Amino acid sequence: MGSSYPAVLAALQARGRYGIRLGLGRTRALLRVLGDPQGELRGPLIGGTNGKGSVQAMVAACLAAGGLRVGQTPKPHLVSYRERILIDGRPIAAEAFAALVGEVLEIADRLARRLGPPTEFEVLTAAAFAAFARAGVDVAVVEVGLGGRLDATNAWDGGVAAITNVALDHRDRLGGTLEAIAGEKAPIIKRGDRAVSGATGPGLAVIRRRARRLGVPLRETAPLEVLGMGRAGLRLAAPGLGEVRLALLGRHQAANAAVALGILEALREAGIADLPPAAIRAGLEDSRWPGRLELLALPPDGRAVPADRTAPDPAAPDILLDGAHNPHGMAALAAALDELRPHLSAGRPTLLIGLMADKDVAGIVGALAPAAALRGARIITTRVDAPRALPAAELAAAWRAASPGGRHDVTPIGPLDEALEAAVAAARAAGGPLVVAGSLYLVGAVRGRLVADDDLRDPEEQGTDPGHG
């Protein structure tokens, strides 16, 4: 294997054929050869069905506002694999990525005969821990990949564990009940940790039992009070802070913000990071989570630009990107659309949607189709460029079944480029918002085509697998 970025990228992508193989043995072996860099790191390990990414974005932004050096492992990536290893909010350089991941891949090849080949996610997890230790980050903010008990990230104990919520997803791997799924997530809580959770019901009961058995203090959070919502995000009432502004959209972020604040308090109690209120306020107001209820505008002659701080412009339709790929996430999108509708471009809305075939398609579509904000909308279904993608025609049929009576004009357009061109044209003609929703494969592909981001423009990566979703 060469050490150039394209060669390392190709070798990493080749590991995608091993799929998802849960287990800690391979990751621990990789880390042992690397000198156990994870042992030098402190910070939160964040699990949960939904909201992990939003919570890690808030926590990292607050820590950075407090002057700390922060490592992050957001997942999945939207455009470039380098998004999976962030230091101080920026992806590591292509050269550094190639050197580090190349080093881990060589170790993986040596271990493969004895332990089986480490997966793509295991390689990236080990590489991230090594990158953070070598960069001397003050806090690592790590997002669980899938489940928790056997996830590669659980080879690390940073002192704080958080579980945002528990909902039905990945039932083939995690179990068919909330209790079973919580049982897979709760083991990220380890003896000596401080734990935080926004879960409720049966999921919370399982998490409580785990914390009680290990003698771990568990901070249970409830959604913050929403004082107002607009294009710029939420105004929230936070205990001890008063009114705060959160740059992320959607009322569901009030629950995620509560978990993030709980994590920050746990970090303080653990002696890892003690932030002043001003840093927390600034971090929440500066939080960004691309592709998740991200509001952009598309000028007539340019690339899409952030639109959360500007008024709607008839010449530049709003674009709302959201990688909601399960019923719980799609219900949150539907609620957000209904509340945001008065603040978006006024004309007829257009929806571009694509999903994976192995998802709960009926549940996902059924959660979004009734949204009042989509009444009379033009619906364009497409096929995501991924092996598990649902054909556009099948998705269109599912949408029609969920929305009887001709409430929507539904058009299947398989090729993504054609579908996106049609969706943009429809939004411009109607003067209304374009909503791009469903699989993160879709959101990443659309964002890569519409947004100019020189930090992430890696030509070799076009069409790569962005991860789960």
Short mmCIF file of C-alpha atoms in Angstrom, two decimals:
data_model
loop_
_atom_site.label_atom_id
_atom_site.label_comp_id
_atom_site.label_asym_id
_atom_site.label_seq_id
_atom_site.Cartn_x
_atom_site.Cartn_y
_atom_site.Cartn_z
CA MET A 1 0.00 0.00 0.00
CA GLY A 2 1.36 3.43 -0.92
CA SER A 3 1.39 6.27 1.58
CA SER A 4 -0.26 8.81 -0.71
CA TYR A 5 -3.70 10.08 0.24
CA PRO A 6 -5.45 8.37 -2.72
CA ALA A 7 -3.72 5.05 -1.97
CA VAL A 8 -4.58 5.14 1.73
CA LEU A 9 -8.13 6.16 0.93
CA ALA A 10 -8.52 3.23 -1.45
CA ALA A 11 -7.13 0.80 1.15
CA LEU A 12 -9.47 2.19 3.81
CA GLN A 13 -12.50 1.97 1.54
CA ALA A 14 -11.61 -1.63 0.71
CA ARG A 15 -12.27 -2.46 4.36
CA GLY A 16 -15.88 -1.50 3.80
CA ARG A 17 -16.40 -4.98 2.36
CA TYR A 18 -16.03 -6.37 5.88
CA GLY A 19 -19.17 -4.45 6.85
CA ILE A 20 -20.09 -3.94 10.50
CA ARG A 21 -18.41 -6.53 12.72
CA LEU A 22 -19.03 -5.64 16.34
CA GLY A 23 -16.43 -6.57 18.95
CA LEU A 24 -13.64 -4.92 20.93
CA GLY A 25 -10.78 -7.37 20.39
CA ARG A 26 -9.49 -5.99 17.09
CA THR A 27 -9.67 -2.36 18.24
CA ARG A 28 -7.88 -3.12 21.50
CA ALA A 29 -5.16 -4.96 19.57
CA LEU A 30 -4.69 -2.01 17.20
CA LEU A 31 -4.48 0.41 20.10
CA ARG A 32 -2.01 -1.80 21.98
CA VAL A 33 0.43 -1.72 19.05
CA LEU A 34 -0.05 2.06 18.81
CA GLY A 35 0.96 2.41 22.46
CA ASP A 36 -2.57 2.67 23.89
CA PRO A 37 -3.02 6.36 23.02
CA GLN A 38 -6.58 6.31 24.34
CA GLY A 39 -5.16 6.02 27.84
CA GLU A 40 -3.91 9.60 27.55
CA LEU A 41 -7.35 10.99 26.70
CA ARG A 42 -10.19 12.25 28.86
CA GLY A 43 -13.66 13.27 27.80
CA PRO A 44 -17.18 12.09 27.05
CA LEU A 45 -18.19 8.98 25.12
CA ILE A 46 -21.61 9.83 23.64
CA GLY A 47 -24.09 7.12 22.64
CA GLY A 48 -27.81 7.01 21.93
CA THR A 49 -30.19 6.40 19.04
CA ASN A 50 -30.56 10.01 17.91
CA GLY A 51 -28.89 13.28 18.79
CA LYS A 52 -25.35 12.00 19.35
CA GLY A 53 -23.94 14.25 16.66
CA SER A 54 -25.79 17.34 17.81
CA VAL A 55 -24.67 16.77 21.40
CA GLN A 56 -21.02 16.26 20.46
CA ALA A 57 -21.16 19.42 18.33
CA MET A 58 -22.52 21.48 21.24
CA VAL A 59 -20.09 20.05 23.79
CA ALA A 60 -17.09 20.56 21.50
CA ALA A 61 -18.13 24.14 20.66
CA CYS A 62 -18.46 25.03 24.34
CA LEU A 63 -15.08 23.48 25.20
CA ALA A 64 -13.46 25.35 22.32
CA ALA A 65 -15.07 28.61 23.44
CA GLY A 66 -13.46 27.97 26.82
CA GLY A 67 -10.03 27.93 25.18
CA LEU A 68 -9.49 24.16 25.27
CA ARG A 69 -8.01 22.03 22.50
CA VAL A 70 -10.67 19.55 21.44
CA GLY A 71 -10.65 16.33 19.41
CA GLN A 72 -13.90 15.09 17.86
CA THR A 73 -15.00 11.93 16.06
CA PRO A 74 -18.27 12.87 14.34
CA LYS A 75 -19.90 10.22 12.20
CA PRO A 76 -20.69 9.54 9.55
CA HIS A 77 -18.83 11.91 7.27
CA LEU A 78 -20.75 13.77 4.60
CA VAL A 79 -18.08 14.60 2.02
CA SER A 80 -14.63 13.49 3.21
CA TYR A 81 -13.30 10.79 5.48
CA ARG A 82 -11.19 13.50 7.10
CA GLU A 83 -14.33 14.82 8.79
CA ARG A 84 -14.11 11.77 11.07
CA ILE A 85 -11.02 13.15 12.86
CA LEU A 86 -11.42 16.79 13.89
CA ILE A 87 -8.96 18.78 15.98
CA ASP A 88 -10.03 22.26 17.04
CA GLY A 89 -13.07 21.91 14.81
CA ARG A 90 -11.12 21.27 11.61
CA PRO A 91 -10.48 18.02 9.74
CA ILE A 92 -6.89 16.87 9.82
CA ALA A 93 -4.92 17.60 6.65
CA ALA A 94 -4.88 15.05 3.84
CA GLU A 95 -1.16 14.40 4.34
CA ALA A 96 -1.57 13.81 8.08
CA PHE A 97 -4.59 11.58 7.46
CA ALA A 98 -2.64 9.51 4.93
CA ALA A 99 0.34 9.05 7.25
CA LEU A 100 -1.73 8.17 10.31
CA VAL A 101 -4.36 5.94 8.70
CA GLY A 102 -1.64 4.31 6.60
CA GLU A 103 0.21 3.45 9.82
CA VAL A 104 -2.93 1.93 11.36
CA LEU A 105 -3.75 -0.02 8.19
CA GLU A 106 -0.30 -1.62 8.20
CA ILE A 107 -0.86 -2.71 11.81
CA ALA A 108 -4.30 -4.01 10.85
CA ASP A 109 -2.81 -6.12 8.08
CA ARG A 110 -0.35 -7.69 10.53
CA LEU A 111 -3.14 -8.48 13.00
CA ALA A 112 -5.59 -9.82 10.43
CA ARG A 113 -4.29 -13.40 10.37
CA ARG A 114 -4.75 -13.80 14.12
CA LEU A 115 -7.85 -11.67 14.81
CA GLY A 116 -9.52 -11.23 11.46
CA PRO A 117 -9.32 -8.01 9.46
CA PRO A 118 -10.18 -4.84 11.42
CA THR A 119 -13.07 -2.95 9.84
CA GLU A 120 -13.05 0.55 8.39
CA PHE A 121 -14.66 1.97 11.53
CA GLU A 122 -12.17 0.20 13.81
CA VAL A 123 -9.25 1.61 11.82
CA LEU A 124 -10.70 5.13 11.93
CA THR A 125 -11.39 4.88 15.66
CA ALA A 126 -7.83 3.80 16.45
CA ALA A 127 -6.46 6.50 14.15
CA ALA A 128 -8.55 9.17 15.88
CA PHE A 129 -7.33 8.18 19.35
CA ALA A 130 -3.73 8.26 18.11
CA ALA A 131 -4.23 11.64 16.43
CA PHE A 132 -5.72 13.17 19.57
CA ALA A 133 -2.99 11.85 21.85
CA ARG A 134 -0.22 13.04 19.53
CA ALA A 135 -1.84 16.47 19.17
CA GLY A 136 -2.17 16.78 22.94
CA VAL A 137 -5.87 17.63 22.96
CA ASP A 138 -7.30 18.72 26.31
CA VAL A 139 -10.59 16.87 25.82
CA ALA A 140 -11.71 14.17 23.38
CA VAL A 141 -15.40 14.18 22.42
CA VAL A 142 -16.12 10.73 21.01
CA GLU A 143 -19.31 9.55 19.32
CA VAL A 144 -20.33 5.89 19.49
CA GLY A 145 -20.68 4.17 16.13
CA LEU A 146 -23.41 1.56 16.68
CA GLY A 147 -24.91 0.38 19.94
CA GLY A 148 -22.14 0.69 22.50
CA ARG A 149 -21.32 -2.57 24.26
CA LEU A 150 -19.29 -3.97 21.36
CA ASP A 151 -18.62 -0.73 19.50
CA ALA A 152 -14.97 0.09 18.76
CA THR A 153 -15.19 3.35 20.72
CA ASN A 154 -15.99 1.40 23.89
CA ALA A 155 -12.34 0.33 24.05
CA TRP A 156 -11.88 3.78 25.63
CA ASP A 157 -12.91 5.06 29.04
CA GLY A 158 -12.74 8.84 29.13
CA GLY A 159 -14.41 9.28 32.50
CA VAL A 160 -17.83 10.49 31.28
CA ALA A 161 -20.48 8.46 29.42
CA ALA A 162 -23.67 9.89 27.95
CA ILE A 163 -26.69 8.26 26.29
CA THR A 164 -28.89 10.80 24.54
CA ASN A 165 -32.00 8.63 24.14
CA VAL A 166 -33.15 5.13 23.23
CA ALA A 167 -35.43 4.46 20.24
CA LEU A 168 -36.03 1.58 17.84
CA ASP A 169 -33.31 1.47 15.17
CA HIS A 170 -30.80 -1.12 13.93
CA ARG A 171 -33.10 -3.77 15.37
CA ASP A 172 -31.35 -6.51 13.41
CA ARG A 173 -28.17 -5.87 15.39
CA LEU A 174 -29.28 -4.31 18.68
CA GLY A 175 -32.59 -6.06 19.38
CA GLY A 176 -36.27 -5.55 18.76
CA THR A 177 -37.28 -3.85 22.01
CA LEU A 178 -36.31 -0.64 23.77
CA GLU A 179 -35.00 -2.69 26.69
CA ALA A 180 -32.76 -4.77 24.42
CA ILE A 181 -31.42 -1.71 22.61
CA ALA A 182 -30.76 0.09 25.90
CA GLY A 183 -28.98 -3.03 27.09
CA GLU A 184 -26.54 -2.62 24.19
CA LYS A 185 -26.05 1.10 24.82
CA ALA A 186 -25.75 1.14 28.62
CA PRO A 187 -22.35 -0.68 28.76
CA ILE A 188 -20.54 2.46 27.63
CA ILE A 189 -21.03 3.40 31.30
CA LYS A 190 -18.06 2.01 33.22
CA ARG A 191 -17.12 1.83 36.87
CA GLY A 192 -15.68 5.15 38.02
CA ASP A 193 -17.44 7.17 35.32
CA ARG A 194 -19.96 9.95 35.60
CA ALA A 195 -23.02 9.26 33.46
CA VAL A 196 -25.62 11.45 31.75
CA SER A 197 -28.79 10.45 29.94
CA GLY A 198 -31.81 12.07 28.34
CA ALA A 199 -33.54 8.70 27.85
CA THR A 200 -37.02 8.03 29.18
CA GLY A 201 -39.26 5.01 29.82
CA PRO A 202 -37.95 1.45 29.47
CA GLY A 203 -34.62 2.62 28.07
CA LEU A 204 -33.94 4.82 31.09
CA ALA A 205 -34.80 1.98 33.46
CA VAL A 206 -32.06 -0.17 31.91
CA ILE A 207 -29.55 2.68 32.10
CA ARG A 208 -30.43 3.32 35.74
CA ARG A 209 -29.84 -0.32 36.60
CA ARG A 210 -26.42 -0.25 34.94
CA ALA A 211 -25.38 2.92 36.76
CA ARG A 212 -26.69 1.66 40.10
CA ARG A 213 -24.91 -1.68 39.76
CA LEU A 214 -21.57 0.05 39.08
CA GLY A 215 -22.04 2.79 41.66
CA VAL A 216 -21.90 5.46 38.96
CA PRO A 217 -23.68 8.79 39.54
CA LEU A 218 -26.30 9.26 36.79
CA ARG A 219 -27.50 12.72 35.79
CA GLU A 220 -30.93 12.46 34.16
CA THR A 221 -31.82 15.38 31.91
CA ALA A 222 -35.13 16.79 30.66
CA PRO A 223 -35.60 19.06 27.62
CA LEU A 224 -34.88 22.73 28.24
CA GLU A 225 -37.78 25.16 27.95
CA VAL A 226 -38.06 26.62 24.45
CA LEU A 227 -38.60 30.39 24.59
CA GLY A 228 -38.58 30.98 20.85
CA MET A 229 -37.54 29.59 17.47
CA GLY A 230 -36.52 31.14 14.17
CA ARG A 231 -34.06 30.83 11.32
CA ALA A 232 -31.17 31.49 13.70
CA GLY A 233 -32.07 28.58 15.98
CA LEU A 234 -33.61 28.36 19.44
CA ARG A 235 -33.87 30.55 22.49
CA LEU A 236 -33.78 28.30 25.54
CA ALA A 237 -34.09 28.68 29.30
CA ALA A 238 -31.14 26.87 30.88
CA PRO A 239 -30.84 26.34 34.66
CA GLY A 240 -28.05 28.49 36.05
CA LEU A 241 -27.54 30.27 32.72
CA GLY A 242 -30.87 31.96 32.09
CA GLU A 243 -31.74 32.53 28.45
CA VAL A 244 -29.29 31.03 25.97
CA ARG A 245 -29.25 30.92 22.19
CA LEU A 246 -28.60 27.69 20.31
CA ALA A 247 -27.64 27.87 16.65
CA LEU A 248 -29.14 24.46 15.82
CA LEU A 249 -32.68 24.19 14.46
CA GLY A 250 -35.56 22.08 15.71
CA ARG A 251 -37.43 21.90 19.02
CA HIS A 252 -35.93 18.45 19.62
CA GLN A 253 -32.59 20.19 20.14
CA ALA A 254 -33.90 21.37 23.52
CA ALA A 255 -33.48 17.78 24.73
CA ASN A 256 -30.04 17.46 23.14
CA ALA A 257 -28.94 20.77 24.68
CA ALA A 258 -29.94 19.48 28.11
CA VAL A 259 -27.76 16.39 27.61
CA ALA A 260 -24.87 18.58 26.40
CA LEU A 261 -25.13 20.79 29.50
CA GLY A 262 -25.27 17.65 31.65
CA ILE A 263 -22.06 16.42 30.02
CA LEU A 264 -20.34 19.74 30.67
CA GLU A 265 -21.35 19.52 34.33
CA ALA A 266 -20.07 15.93 34.50
CA LEU A 267 -16.76 17.04 32.95
CA ARG A 268 -16.49 19.71 35.65
CA GLU A 269 -17.24 17.24 38.44
CA ALA A 270 -14.68 14.80 37.02
CA GLY A 271 -12.00 17.50 36.99
CA ILE A 272 -11.66 17.31 33.20
CA ALA A 273 -12.95 20.76 32.18
CA ASP A 274 -14.47 23.64 34.14
CA LEU A 275 -16.03 26.19 31.82
CA PRO A 276 -17.26 29.67 32.74
CA PRO A 277 -20.88 30.48 31.82
CA ALA A 278 -19.71 32.87 29.09
CA ALA A 279 -17.94 30.02 27.26
CA ILE A 280 -21.03 27.81 27.44
CA ARG A 281 -23.23 30.59 26.09
CA ALA A 282 -20.80 31.34 23.26
CA GLY A 283 -20.39 27.68 22.40
CA LEU A 284 -24.11 27.00 22.15
CA GLU A 285 -24.59 30.05 19.95
CA ASP A 286 -21.74 28.92 17.69
CA SER A 287 -22.68 25.23 17.42
CA ARG A 288 -22.77 23.82 13.90
CA TRP A 289 -23.76 20.32 12.72
CA PRO A 290 -23.67 20.12 8.91
CA GLY A 291 -26.40 18.17 7.18
CA ARG A 292 -28.67 18.05 10.21
CA LEU A 293 -31.45 20.62 9.88
CA GLU A 294 -28.87 22.81 8.20
CA LEU A 295 -30.35 25.90 6.56
CA LEU A 296 -28.72 27.16 3.36
CA ALA A 297 -29.70 29.49 0.53
CA LEU A 298 -28.96 28.91 -3.16
CA PRO A 299 -28.19 32.15 -5.04
CA PRO A 300 -28.94 32.18 -8.80
CA ASP A 301 -25.31 32.15 -9.85
CA GLY A 302 -23.34 30.60 -7.02
CA ARG A 303 -22.82 27.89 -4.42
CA ALA A 304 -25.14 27.40 -1.47
CA VAL A 305 -24.35 29.61 1.53
CA PRO A 306 -25.48 29.57 5.20
CA ALA A 307 -28.85 31.26 5.58
CA ASP A 308 -29.56 30.99 9.30
CA ARG A 309 -28.63 34.63 9.94
CA THR A 310 -30.39 36.16 6.91
CA ALA A 311 -33.99 36.76 5.87
CA PRO A 312 -35.56 34.67 3.08
CA ASP A 313 -34.62 35.88 -0.40
CA PRO A 314 -37.02 35.12 -3.28
CA ALA A 315 -34.03 34.94 -5.64
CA ALA A 316 -32.20 32.41 -3.44
CA PRO A 317 -34.54 29.64 -2.23
CA ASP A 318 -33.92 28.16 1.19
CA ILE A 319 -32.47 24.66 1.30
CA LEU A 320 -32.95 22.60 4.44
CA LEU A 321 -30.69 19.53 4.69
CA ASP A 322 -31.50 16.84 7.23
CA GLY A 323 -30.16 13.31 7.48
CA ALA A 324 -33.23 11.93 9.27
CA HIS A 325 -33.04 8.21 8.50
CA ASN A 326 -35.31 6.58 11.08
CA PRO A 327 -38.91 7.27 12.18
CA HIS A 328 -37.84 9.11 15.33
CA GLY A 329 -35.55 11.45 13.39
CA MET A 330 -38.10 12.00 10.63
CA ALA A 331 -40.79 12.88 13.17
CA ALA A 332 -38.42 15.50 14.58
CA LEU A 333 -37.91 16.88 11.07
CA ALA A 334 -41.67 17.02 10.48
CA ALA A 335 -42.20 18.95 13.72
CA ALA A 336 -39.33 21.31 12.91
CA LEU A 337 -40.71 21.96 9.42
CA ASP A 338 -44.12 22.85 10.79
CA GLU A 339 -42.60 25.32 13.26
CA LEU A 340 -40.06 26.77 10.83
CA ARG A 341 -42.43 27.13 7.89
CA PRO A 342 -43.33 30.80 8.61
CA HIS A 343 -39.61 31.64 8.61
CA LEU A 344 -38.75 29.92 5.29
CA SER A 345 -39.18 30.87 1.63
CA ALA A 346 -42.89 31.49 1.12
CA GLY A 347 -43.66 29.49 -2.05
CA ARG A 348 -44.63 25.87 -2.61
CA PRO A 349 -42.12 23.53 -0.93
CA THR A 350 -40.16 20.82 -2.72
CA LEU A 351 -38.90 17.65 -1.01
CA LEU A 352 -36.04 15.53 -2.33
CA ILE A 353 -35.89 12.24 -0.42
CA GLY A 354 -33.81 9.06 -0.64
CA LEU A 355 -33.59 6.13 1.77
CA MET A 356 -31.81 2.85 2.35
CA ALA A 357 -33.82 -0.29 1.58
CA ASP A 358 -32.98 -1.89 4.94
CA LYS A 359 -34.60 0.92 6.93
CA ASP A 360 -38.18 1.12 8.24
CA VAL A 361 -39.33 2.83 5.05
CA ALA A 362 -43.04 2.84 5.90
CA GLY A 363 -42.32 4.22 9.37
CA ILE A 364 -39.97 6.90 8.08
CA VAL A 365 -42.27 8.08 5.30
CA GLY A 366 -45.29 7.85 7.58
CA ALA A 367 -43.60 10.18 10.07
CA LEU A 368 -42.94 12.90 7.49
CA ALA A 369 -45.82 12.75 5.01
CA PRO A 370 -48.44 14.26 7.37
CA ALA A 371 -46.35 17.40 8.04
CA ALA A 372 -48.56 20.45 7.52
CA ALA A 373 -45.56 22.31 6.11
CA LEU A 374 -45.48 19.86 3.17
CA ARG A 375 -49.13 20.26 2.21
CA GLY A 376 -49.24 20.57 -1.58
CA ALA A 377 -45.49 19.97 -1.86
CA ARG A 378 -43.69 18.60 -4.90
CA ILE A 379 -42.09 15.32 -3.83
CA ILE A 380 -39.11 13.95 -5.76
CA THR A 381 -37.84 10.52 -4.76
CA THR A 382 -34.38 9.40 -5.81
CA ARG A 383 -32.03 6.47 -5.47
CA VAL A 384 -29.03 7.11 -3.28
CA ASP A 385 -25.69 6.03 -4.76
CA ALA A 386 -25.08 3.18 -2.32
CA PRO A 387 -25.45 -0.62 -2.40
CA ARG A 388 -28.37 -0.70 0.06
CA ALA A 389 -30.31 2.10 -1.62
CA LEU A 390 -34.08 1.89 -2.12
CA PRO A 391 -35.12 2.38 -5.78
CA ALA A 392 -36.81 5.72 -6.45
CA ALA A 393 -39.99 4.07 -7.76
CA GLU A 394 -40.41 1.96 -4.60
CA LEU A 395 -39.92 5.02 -2.40
CA ALA A 396 -42.48 6.93 -4.48
CA ALA A 397 -44.98 4.10 -3.98
CA ALA A 398 -44.34 4.15 -0.22
CA TRP A 399 -44.93 7.90 -0.16
CA ARG A 400 -48.20 7.62 -2.08
CA ALA A 401 -49.36 4.90 0.33
CA ALA A 402 -48.61 7.17 3.29
CA SER A 403 -50.30 10.17 1.70
CA PRO A 404 -53.54 9.03 0.06
CA GLY A 405 -55.90 11.37 -1.72
CA GLY A 406 -53.38 13.03 -4.03
CA ARG A 407 -52.08 15.36 -1.31
CA HIS A 408 -48.68 15.40 -2.98
CA ASP A 409 -47.27 15.43 -6.50
CA VAL A 410 -44.77 12.53 -6.34
CA THR A 411 -42.14 12.00 -9.05
CA PRO A 412 -39.47 9.26 -8.93
CA ILE A 413 -36.16 10.26 -10.56
CA GLY A 414 -33.49 7.59 -10.06
CA PRO A 415 -30.18 9.30 -10.95
CA LEU A 416 -29.27 11.75 -8.18
CA ASP A 417 -27.86 14.46 -10.44
CA GLU A 418 -31.09 14.53 -12.45
CA ALA A 419 -33.22 14.47 -9.31
CA LEU A 420 -31.27 17.32 -7.72
CA GLU A 421 -31.45 19.41 -10.88
CA ALA A 422 -35.22 18.89 -11.02
CA ALA A 423 -35.64 19.68 -7.32
CA VAL A 424 -33.63 22.91 -7.52
CA ALA A 425 -35.55 23.98 -10.63
CA ALA A 426 -38.87 23.27 -8.90
CA ALA A 427 -37.86 25.25 -5.81
CA ARG A 428 -36.71 28.21 -7.90
CA ALA A 429 -39.89 28.18 -9.99
CA ALA A 430 -42.13 28.01 -6.92
CA GLY A 431 -40.10 30.42 -4.79
CA GLY A 432 -40.34 27.93 -1.95
CA PRO A 433 -37.94 25.95 0.21
CA LEU A 434 -36.17 22.80 -0.93
CA VAL A 435 -36.02 20.13 1.79
CA VAL A 436 -33.44 17.37 1.27
CA ALA A 437 -34.05 14.55 3.71
CA GLY A 438 -33.48 10.88 4.40
CA SER A 439 -30.26 8.95 4.18
CA LEU A 440 -27.03 10.68 5.12
CA TYR A 441 -25.68 9.23 1.88
CA LEU A 442 -28.14 11.54 0.10
CA VAL A 443 -27.51 14.57 2.29
CA GLY A 444 -23.74 14.19 1.97
CA ALA A 445 -23.91 13.83 -1.81
CA VAL A 446 -26.20 16.86 -2.19
CA ARG A 447 -24.15 18.97 0.20
CA GLY A 448 -20.97 18.07 -1.65
CA ARG A 449 -22.53 19.25 -4.91
CA LEU A 450 -23.99 22.49 -3.55
CA VAL A 451 -21.57 23.77 -0.91
CA ALA A 452 -18.07 25.05 -1.63
CA ASP A 453 -15.91 23.79 1.24
CA ASP A 454 -12.26 23.89 0.27
CA ASP A 455 -11.25 22.15 3.51
CA LEU A 456 -13.08 19.02 2.37
CA ARG A 457 -12.84 19.02 -1.39
CA ASP A 458 -11.08 15.72 -2.04
CA PRO A 459 -11.65 14.69 -5.67
CA GLU A 460 -10.64 11.11 -4.90
CA GLU A 461 -13.57 10.75 -2.50
CA GLN A 462 -16.48 11.35 -4.83
CA GLY A 463 -18.97 8.53 -4.36
CA THR A 464 -17.43 7.14 -1.17
CA ASP A 465 -19.47 5.50 1.55
CA PRO A 466 -20.25 8.05 4.28
CA GLY A 467 -21.10 5.44 6.87
CA HIS A 468 -24.34 4.28 8.48
CA GLY A 469 -27.66 5.79 7.48
#
